[in-house]
CSV table of C-alpha atoms in Angstrom, one decimal:
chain,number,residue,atom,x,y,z
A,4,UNK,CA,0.0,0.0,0.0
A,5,UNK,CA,1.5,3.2,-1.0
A,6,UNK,CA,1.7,6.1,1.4
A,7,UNK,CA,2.1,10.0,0.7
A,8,UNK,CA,5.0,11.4,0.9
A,9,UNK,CA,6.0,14.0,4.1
A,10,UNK,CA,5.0,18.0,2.4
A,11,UNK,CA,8.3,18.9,2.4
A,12,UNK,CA,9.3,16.0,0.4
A,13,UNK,CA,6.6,16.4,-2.0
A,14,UNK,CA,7.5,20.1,-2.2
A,15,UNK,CA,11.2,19.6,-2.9
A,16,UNK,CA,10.5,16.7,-5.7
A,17,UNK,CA,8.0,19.2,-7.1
A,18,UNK,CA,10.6,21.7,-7.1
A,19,UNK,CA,12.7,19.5,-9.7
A,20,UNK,CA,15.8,19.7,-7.9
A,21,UNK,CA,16.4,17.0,-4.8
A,22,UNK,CA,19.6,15.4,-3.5
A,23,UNK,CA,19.0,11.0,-3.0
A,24,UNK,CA,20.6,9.5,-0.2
A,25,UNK,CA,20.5,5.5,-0.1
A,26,UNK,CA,20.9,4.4,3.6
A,27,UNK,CA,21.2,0.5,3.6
A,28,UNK,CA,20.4,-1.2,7.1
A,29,UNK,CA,21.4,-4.8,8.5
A,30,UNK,CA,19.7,-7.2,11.0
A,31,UNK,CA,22.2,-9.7,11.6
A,32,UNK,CA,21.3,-12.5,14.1
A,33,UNK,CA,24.5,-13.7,15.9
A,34,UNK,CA,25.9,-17.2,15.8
A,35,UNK,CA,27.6,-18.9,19.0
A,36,UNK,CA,28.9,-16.5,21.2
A,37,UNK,CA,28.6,-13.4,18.9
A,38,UNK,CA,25.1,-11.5,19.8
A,39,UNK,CA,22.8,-10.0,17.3
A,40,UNK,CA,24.1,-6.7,15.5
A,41,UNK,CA,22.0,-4.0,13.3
A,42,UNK,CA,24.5,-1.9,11.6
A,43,UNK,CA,24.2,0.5,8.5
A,44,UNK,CA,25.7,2.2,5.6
A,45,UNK,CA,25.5,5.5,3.7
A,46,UNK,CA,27.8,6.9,1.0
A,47,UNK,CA,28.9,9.9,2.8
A,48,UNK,CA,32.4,10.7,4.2
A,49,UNK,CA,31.3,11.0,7.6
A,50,UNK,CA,29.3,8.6,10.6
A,51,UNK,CA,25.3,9.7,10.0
A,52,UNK,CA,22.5,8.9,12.1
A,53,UNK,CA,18.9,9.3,11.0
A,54,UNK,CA,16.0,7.7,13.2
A,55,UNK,CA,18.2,6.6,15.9
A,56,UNK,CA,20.2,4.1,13.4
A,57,UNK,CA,24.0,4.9,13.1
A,58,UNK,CA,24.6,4.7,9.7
A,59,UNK,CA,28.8,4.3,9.4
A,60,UNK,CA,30.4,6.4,6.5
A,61,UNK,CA,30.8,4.1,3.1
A,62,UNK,CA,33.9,3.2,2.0
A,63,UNK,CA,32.6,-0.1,0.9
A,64,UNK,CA,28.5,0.3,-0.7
A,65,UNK,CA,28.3,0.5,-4.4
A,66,UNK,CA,24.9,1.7,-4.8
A,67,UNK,CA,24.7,1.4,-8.5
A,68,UNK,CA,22.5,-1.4,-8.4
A,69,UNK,CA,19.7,-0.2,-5.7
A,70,UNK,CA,17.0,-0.5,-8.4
A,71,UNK,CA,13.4,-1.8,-8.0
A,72,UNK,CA,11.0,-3.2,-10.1
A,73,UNK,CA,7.5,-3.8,-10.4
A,74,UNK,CA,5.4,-6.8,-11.1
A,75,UNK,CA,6.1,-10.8,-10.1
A,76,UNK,CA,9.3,-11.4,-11.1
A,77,UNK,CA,11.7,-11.5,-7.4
A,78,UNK,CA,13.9,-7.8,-7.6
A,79,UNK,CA,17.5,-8.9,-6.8
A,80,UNK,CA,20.3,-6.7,-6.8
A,81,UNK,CA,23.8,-6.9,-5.4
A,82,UNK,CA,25.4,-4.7,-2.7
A,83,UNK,CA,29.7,-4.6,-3.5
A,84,UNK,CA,31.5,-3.8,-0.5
A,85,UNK,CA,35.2,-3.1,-0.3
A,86,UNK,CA,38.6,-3.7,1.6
A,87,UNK,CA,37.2,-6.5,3.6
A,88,UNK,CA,37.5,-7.1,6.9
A,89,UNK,CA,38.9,-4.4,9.0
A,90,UNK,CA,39.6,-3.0,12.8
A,91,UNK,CA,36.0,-1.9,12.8
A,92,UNK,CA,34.1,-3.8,15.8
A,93,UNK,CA,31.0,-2.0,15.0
A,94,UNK,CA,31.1,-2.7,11.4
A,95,UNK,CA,29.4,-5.9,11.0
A,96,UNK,CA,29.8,-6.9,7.1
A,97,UNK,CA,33.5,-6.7,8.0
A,98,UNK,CA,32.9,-9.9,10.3
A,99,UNK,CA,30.2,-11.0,8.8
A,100,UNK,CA,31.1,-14.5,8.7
A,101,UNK,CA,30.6,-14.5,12.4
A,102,UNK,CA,26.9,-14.2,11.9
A,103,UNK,CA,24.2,-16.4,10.7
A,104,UNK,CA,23.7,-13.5,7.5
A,105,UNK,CA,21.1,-16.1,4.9
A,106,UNK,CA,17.7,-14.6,5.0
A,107,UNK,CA,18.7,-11.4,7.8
A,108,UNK,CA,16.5,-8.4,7.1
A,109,UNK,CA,18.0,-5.6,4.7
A,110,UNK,CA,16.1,-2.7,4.6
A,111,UNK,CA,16.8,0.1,1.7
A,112,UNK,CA,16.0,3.5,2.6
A,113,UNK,CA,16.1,6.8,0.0
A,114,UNK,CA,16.1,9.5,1.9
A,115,UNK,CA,15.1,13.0,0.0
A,116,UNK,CA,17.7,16.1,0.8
A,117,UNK,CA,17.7,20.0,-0.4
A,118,UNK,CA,20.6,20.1,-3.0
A,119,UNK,CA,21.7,23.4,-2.0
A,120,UNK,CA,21.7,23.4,2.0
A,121,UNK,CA,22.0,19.5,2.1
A,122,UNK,CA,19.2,19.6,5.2
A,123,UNK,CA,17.4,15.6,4.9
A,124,UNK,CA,13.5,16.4,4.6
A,125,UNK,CA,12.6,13.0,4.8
A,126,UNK,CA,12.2,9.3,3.2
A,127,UNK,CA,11.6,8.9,-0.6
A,128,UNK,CA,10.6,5.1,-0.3
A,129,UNK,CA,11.6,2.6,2.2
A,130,UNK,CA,12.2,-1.2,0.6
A,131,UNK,CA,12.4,-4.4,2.3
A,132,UNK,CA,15.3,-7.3,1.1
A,133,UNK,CA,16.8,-10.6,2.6
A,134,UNK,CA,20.2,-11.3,2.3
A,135,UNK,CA,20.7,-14.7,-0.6
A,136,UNK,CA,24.1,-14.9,-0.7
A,137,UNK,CA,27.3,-13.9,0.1
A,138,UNK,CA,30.3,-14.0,-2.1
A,139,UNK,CA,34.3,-13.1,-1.6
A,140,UNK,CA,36.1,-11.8,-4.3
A,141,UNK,CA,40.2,-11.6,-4.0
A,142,UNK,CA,42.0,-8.7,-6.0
A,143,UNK,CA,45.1,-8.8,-7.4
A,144,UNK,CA,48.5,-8.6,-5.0
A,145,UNK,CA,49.9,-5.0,-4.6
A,146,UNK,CA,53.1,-4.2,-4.3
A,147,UNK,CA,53.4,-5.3,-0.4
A,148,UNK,CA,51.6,-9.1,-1.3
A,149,UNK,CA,48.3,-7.5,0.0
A,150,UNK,CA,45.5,-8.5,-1.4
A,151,UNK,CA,41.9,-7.0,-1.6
A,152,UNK,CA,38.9,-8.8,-0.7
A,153,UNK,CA,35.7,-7.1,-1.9
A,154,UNK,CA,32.5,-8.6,-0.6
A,155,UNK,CA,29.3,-9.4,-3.0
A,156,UNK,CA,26.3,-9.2,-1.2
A,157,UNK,CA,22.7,-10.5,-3.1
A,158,UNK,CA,20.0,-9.4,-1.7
A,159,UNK,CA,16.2,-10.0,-2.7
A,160,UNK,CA,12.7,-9.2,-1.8
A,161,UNK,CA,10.9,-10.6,0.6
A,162,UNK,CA,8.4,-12.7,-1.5
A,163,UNK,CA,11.0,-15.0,-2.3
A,164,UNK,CA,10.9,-17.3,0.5
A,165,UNK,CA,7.1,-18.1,-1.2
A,166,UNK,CA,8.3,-18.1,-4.8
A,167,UNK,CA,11.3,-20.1,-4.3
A,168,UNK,CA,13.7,-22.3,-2.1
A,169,UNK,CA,15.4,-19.9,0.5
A,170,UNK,CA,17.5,-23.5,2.2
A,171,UNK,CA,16.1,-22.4,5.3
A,172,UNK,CA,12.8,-24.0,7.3
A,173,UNK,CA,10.7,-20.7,8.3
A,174,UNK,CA,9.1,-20.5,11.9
A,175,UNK,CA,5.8,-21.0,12.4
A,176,UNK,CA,6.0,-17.7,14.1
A,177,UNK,CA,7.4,-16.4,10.9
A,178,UNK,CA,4.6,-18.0,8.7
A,179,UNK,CA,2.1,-16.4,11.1
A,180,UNK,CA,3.3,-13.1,10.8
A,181,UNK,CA,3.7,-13.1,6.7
A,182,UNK,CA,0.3,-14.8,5.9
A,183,UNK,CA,-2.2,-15.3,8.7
A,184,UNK,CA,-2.1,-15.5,12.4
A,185,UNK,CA,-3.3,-19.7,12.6
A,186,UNK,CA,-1.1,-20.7,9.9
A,187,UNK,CA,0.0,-24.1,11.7
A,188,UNK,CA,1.7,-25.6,7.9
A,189,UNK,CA,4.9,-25.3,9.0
A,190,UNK,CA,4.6,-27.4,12.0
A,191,UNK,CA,4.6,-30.2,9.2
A,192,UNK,CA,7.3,-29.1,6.9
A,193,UNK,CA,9.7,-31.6,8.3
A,194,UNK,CA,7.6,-34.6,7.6
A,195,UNK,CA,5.4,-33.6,4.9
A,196,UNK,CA,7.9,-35.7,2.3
A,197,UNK,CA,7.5,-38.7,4.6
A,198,UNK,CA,3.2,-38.9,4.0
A,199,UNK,CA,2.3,-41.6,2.3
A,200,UNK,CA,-0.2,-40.9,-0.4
A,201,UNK,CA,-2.3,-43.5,-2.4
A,202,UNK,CA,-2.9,-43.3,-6.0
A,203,UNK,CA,-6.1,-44.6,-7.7
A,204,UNK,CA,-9.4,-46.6,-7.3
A,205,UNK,CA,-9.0,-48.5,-3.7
């Protein structure tokens, strides 16, 4: 359901002239000892915080493929992030191996800014993603034997997990909240392939 923009939004898009900010945002639920972090990215030079969400300063995002699409098809796109890992403790893609990352929440936020005074007015549109995969990438050696290690991140909508095979057995929890509230199907998943089912006249 689509929502109206905030009036000084809608004024400033009016206006013709407006400055995009993407802001991505991870939910990453911890494995063993490490606990669960939420962490984001923008691709400004400093730290930014908007909502109460620190969003740290990007080196690493590539937001050239932060598109959307309409209709059935699943929207994928890829998030590329750079010189991978580092000193960071707060910066959880660094380390993100230490975190149980297939299927954590990804939210994509646009926010809407004055091009001349650079004041944020507000959100353009707010999407919602999973992560799908996540792929390492090893540059060449520089002169010192370093090498680079830029980090591929695919991320795609939501609807997937009903459209296609997401490796991972929902909670019924999960199921509730996405389709209906007495959803009990998943309580089955595990033996469903086990039913035995006749075929024919008896």
């Amino acid at each position: 359901m689509a929502t109206a923009l905030d009036t000084n939004v809608a004024a400033q898009v009016d206006s013709g002239s407006i400055k995009v900010l993407p802001l991505v945002k991870f939910v990453l639920p911890g494995k063993g000892e490490t606990p669960d972090m939420t962490v984001g990215y923008h691709s400004g030079g400093r730290a930014f915080t908007y909502s109460g969400q620190e969003y740290l300063p990007n080196r690493f995002l590539n937001d050239d493929g932060l598109v959307a699409a309409l209709g059935n098809q699943i929207t994928e796109t890829m998030l590329v992030f750079s010189d991978v890992p580092t000193d960071n403790a707060d910066d959880g893609i660094a380390a993100i191996e230490n975190y149980e990352y297939i299927n954590a929440a990804v939210t994509v936020s646009y926010l809407c800014g004055d091009p001349v005074t650079d004041e944020v007015l507000g959100v353009l549109v707010t999407q919602f993603y999973e992560i799908n995969d996540v792929e390492f990438e090893v540059g060449a050696l520089d002169e010192d034997g370093q090498a680079t290690i830029s980090l591929n991140i695919s991320i795609e909508t939501l609807s997937r997990r009903y459209r296609d095979q997401t490796y991972a057995k929902r909670s019924v929890e999960d199921q509730n909240r996405h389709n209906s509230a007495t959803d009990t199907a998943f309580e089955y998943v595990a033996t469903s392939p086990d039913w035995p089912v006749e075929w024919g006249q008896r």
